[in-house]
Amino acid sequence: MMSEFVTIHEMGPRDGLQNEPGAISVDDKVGLVNALADAGLRQIEVGSFVSPKWVPQMADTDKVTATLPALDGGQYDVLVPNMKGWEGFSRSSRQGTYGIAVFISASEGFSQANLNCSIAESVERLRPVVDVAVGAGVPVRGYVSCVTDCPFDGPVAPEAVADAAGVLRDSHDMPISLGDTIGKGTPDRIGAMLEAVLQAVPATNLAGHYHDTSGKALANIDVSLALGLRHFDSAVGGLGGCPYAPGAPGNVATEAVVAHLHAKGYQTGVDPERLRHAALLAQTIKRNARENAQT
């Protein structure tokens, strides 16, 4: 264990900033991404090609991707929920390697609130996106939301999560991130969910995405490590949450995850001091955005 590497997928510039109420400039977004890259993060989600009507903070993702320098030895990701999003992504100017992320929910209530469609309908929407991305040689990552609890339906059965992950894998052999969207997961329930999902997807292709709303994210990471996961999502400064999930704020902070993993002897490739600088920058951007929203 002492020499094992754990990959951190940094979500702050997308999942972290998308819920802020005030304007955030392209320069601030690019500056945050560059600070994260300088800290050693090599998997960074930088935006999403979604309707600005629903997620206004992501309306300038094309400008962000046009401005960012190539990420040496790494990959930027953007969320692409449908073919319209793919068209926006394919038109955008960018340097370096980019991947896309697609997502479904393990609960019907969240699928209706987030996507205005059933789980089955959401799968049909993403299939052509996956097909065209694979054909173009663009890496694809999948997300499953609400892996223990849904803000609308309540507790989610582990088997429903395994089914959702299996559906994504049927469309393409993609890595899958499992999201505790409202942060109610406990180590016992995360463990039970993972044991079900592991029947369909190997641990090497899974990531844990644990919100820290209830203060259990690091404990949930520990049970995931014990079951073989070596990929985790986090957001610098603990930014963010989902705008369609009441009670969701509180992505686990990247700096907390890195410190926790380093204390256990894992390697991450992340420099804690430079990450601290990125976290301070993230909090400044967040504070300015909220002040802008009040003026």
Tab-separated table of N, CA, C and O in Angstrom, residues 49 62 65 83-94:
chain	number	residue	atom	x	y	z
A	49	PHE	N	-20.837	21.791	-21.319
A	49	PHE	CA	-21.572	22.307	-22.464
A	49	PHE	C	-23.051	21.979	-22.265
A	49	PHE	O	-23.586	21.030	-22.826
A	62	ASP	N	-16.831	27.426	-23.522
A	62	ASP	CA	-16.070	27.465	-24.777
A	62	ASP	C	-14.935	28.472	-24.715
A	62	ASP	O	-13.853	28.244	-25.274
A	65	THR	N	-12.120	26.844	-22.538
A	65	THR	CA	-11.329	25.851	-23.260
A	65	THR	C	-10.459	26.493	-24.337
A	65	THR	O	-9.398	25.965	-24.675
A	83	MET	N	-26.474	15.650	-27.478
A	83	MET	CA	-25.830	15.951	-28.753
A	83	MET	C	-25.646	17.449	-28.971
A	83	MET	O	-24.677	17.879	-29.613
A	84	LYS	N	-26.552	18.260	-28.454
A	84	LYS	CA	-26.351	19.705	-28.565
A	84	LYS	C	-25.081	20.112	-27.827
A	84	LYS	O	-24.310	20.952	-28.292
A	85	GLY	N	-24.860	19.507	-26.649
A	85	GLY	CA	-23.629	19.769	-25.926
A	85	GLY	C	-22.414	19.292	-26.693
A	85	GLY	O	-21.367	19.959	-26.697
A	86	TRP	N	-22.532	18.121	-27.350
A	86	TRP	CA	-21.419	17.641	-28.165
A	86	TRP	C	-21.095	18.609	-29.295
A	86	TRP	O	-19.924	18.870	-29.594
A	87	GLU	N	-22.127	19.158	-29.922
A	87	GLU	CA	-21.886	20.123	-30.994
A	87	GLU	C	-21.134	21.340	-30.478
A	87	GLU	O	-20.218	21.850	-31.135
A	88	GLY	N	-21.501	21.813	-29.288
A	88	GLY	CA	-20.771	22.929	-28.691
A	88	GLY	C	-19.329	22.572	-28.392
A	88	GLY	O	-18.412	23.360	-28.654
A	89	PHE	N	-19.132	21.370	-27.849
A	89	PHE	CA	-17.773	20.915	-27.555
A	89	PHE	C	-16.954	20.786	-28.832
A	89	PHE	O	-15.793	21.210	-28.890
A	90	SER	N	-17.541	20.198	-29.865
A	90	SER	CA	-16.788	19.962	-31.104
A	90	SER	C	-16.431	21.264	-31.811
A	90	SER	O	-15.443	21.319	-32.545
A	91	ARG	N	-17.217	22.326	-31.585
A	91	ARG	CA	-16.906	23.629	-32.189
A	91	ARG	C	-15.886	24.410	-31.383
A	91	ARG	O	-15.291	25.364	-31.887
A	92	SER	N	-15.692	24.051	-30.131
A	92	SER	CA	-14.847	24.863	-29.252
A	92	SER	C	-13.375	24.707	-29.604
A	92	SER	O	-12.922	23.645	-30.030
A	93	SER	N	-12.642	25.785	-29.404
A	93	SER	CA	-11.200	25.789	-29.646
A	93	SER	C	-10.490	25.349	-28.371
A	93	SER	O	-10.822	25.817	-27.276
A	94	ARG	N	-9.506	24.467	-28.484
A	94	ARG	CA	-8.841	23.974	-27.279
A	94	ARG	C	-7.469	23.401	-27.615
A	94	ARG	O	-7.228	22.932	-28.724
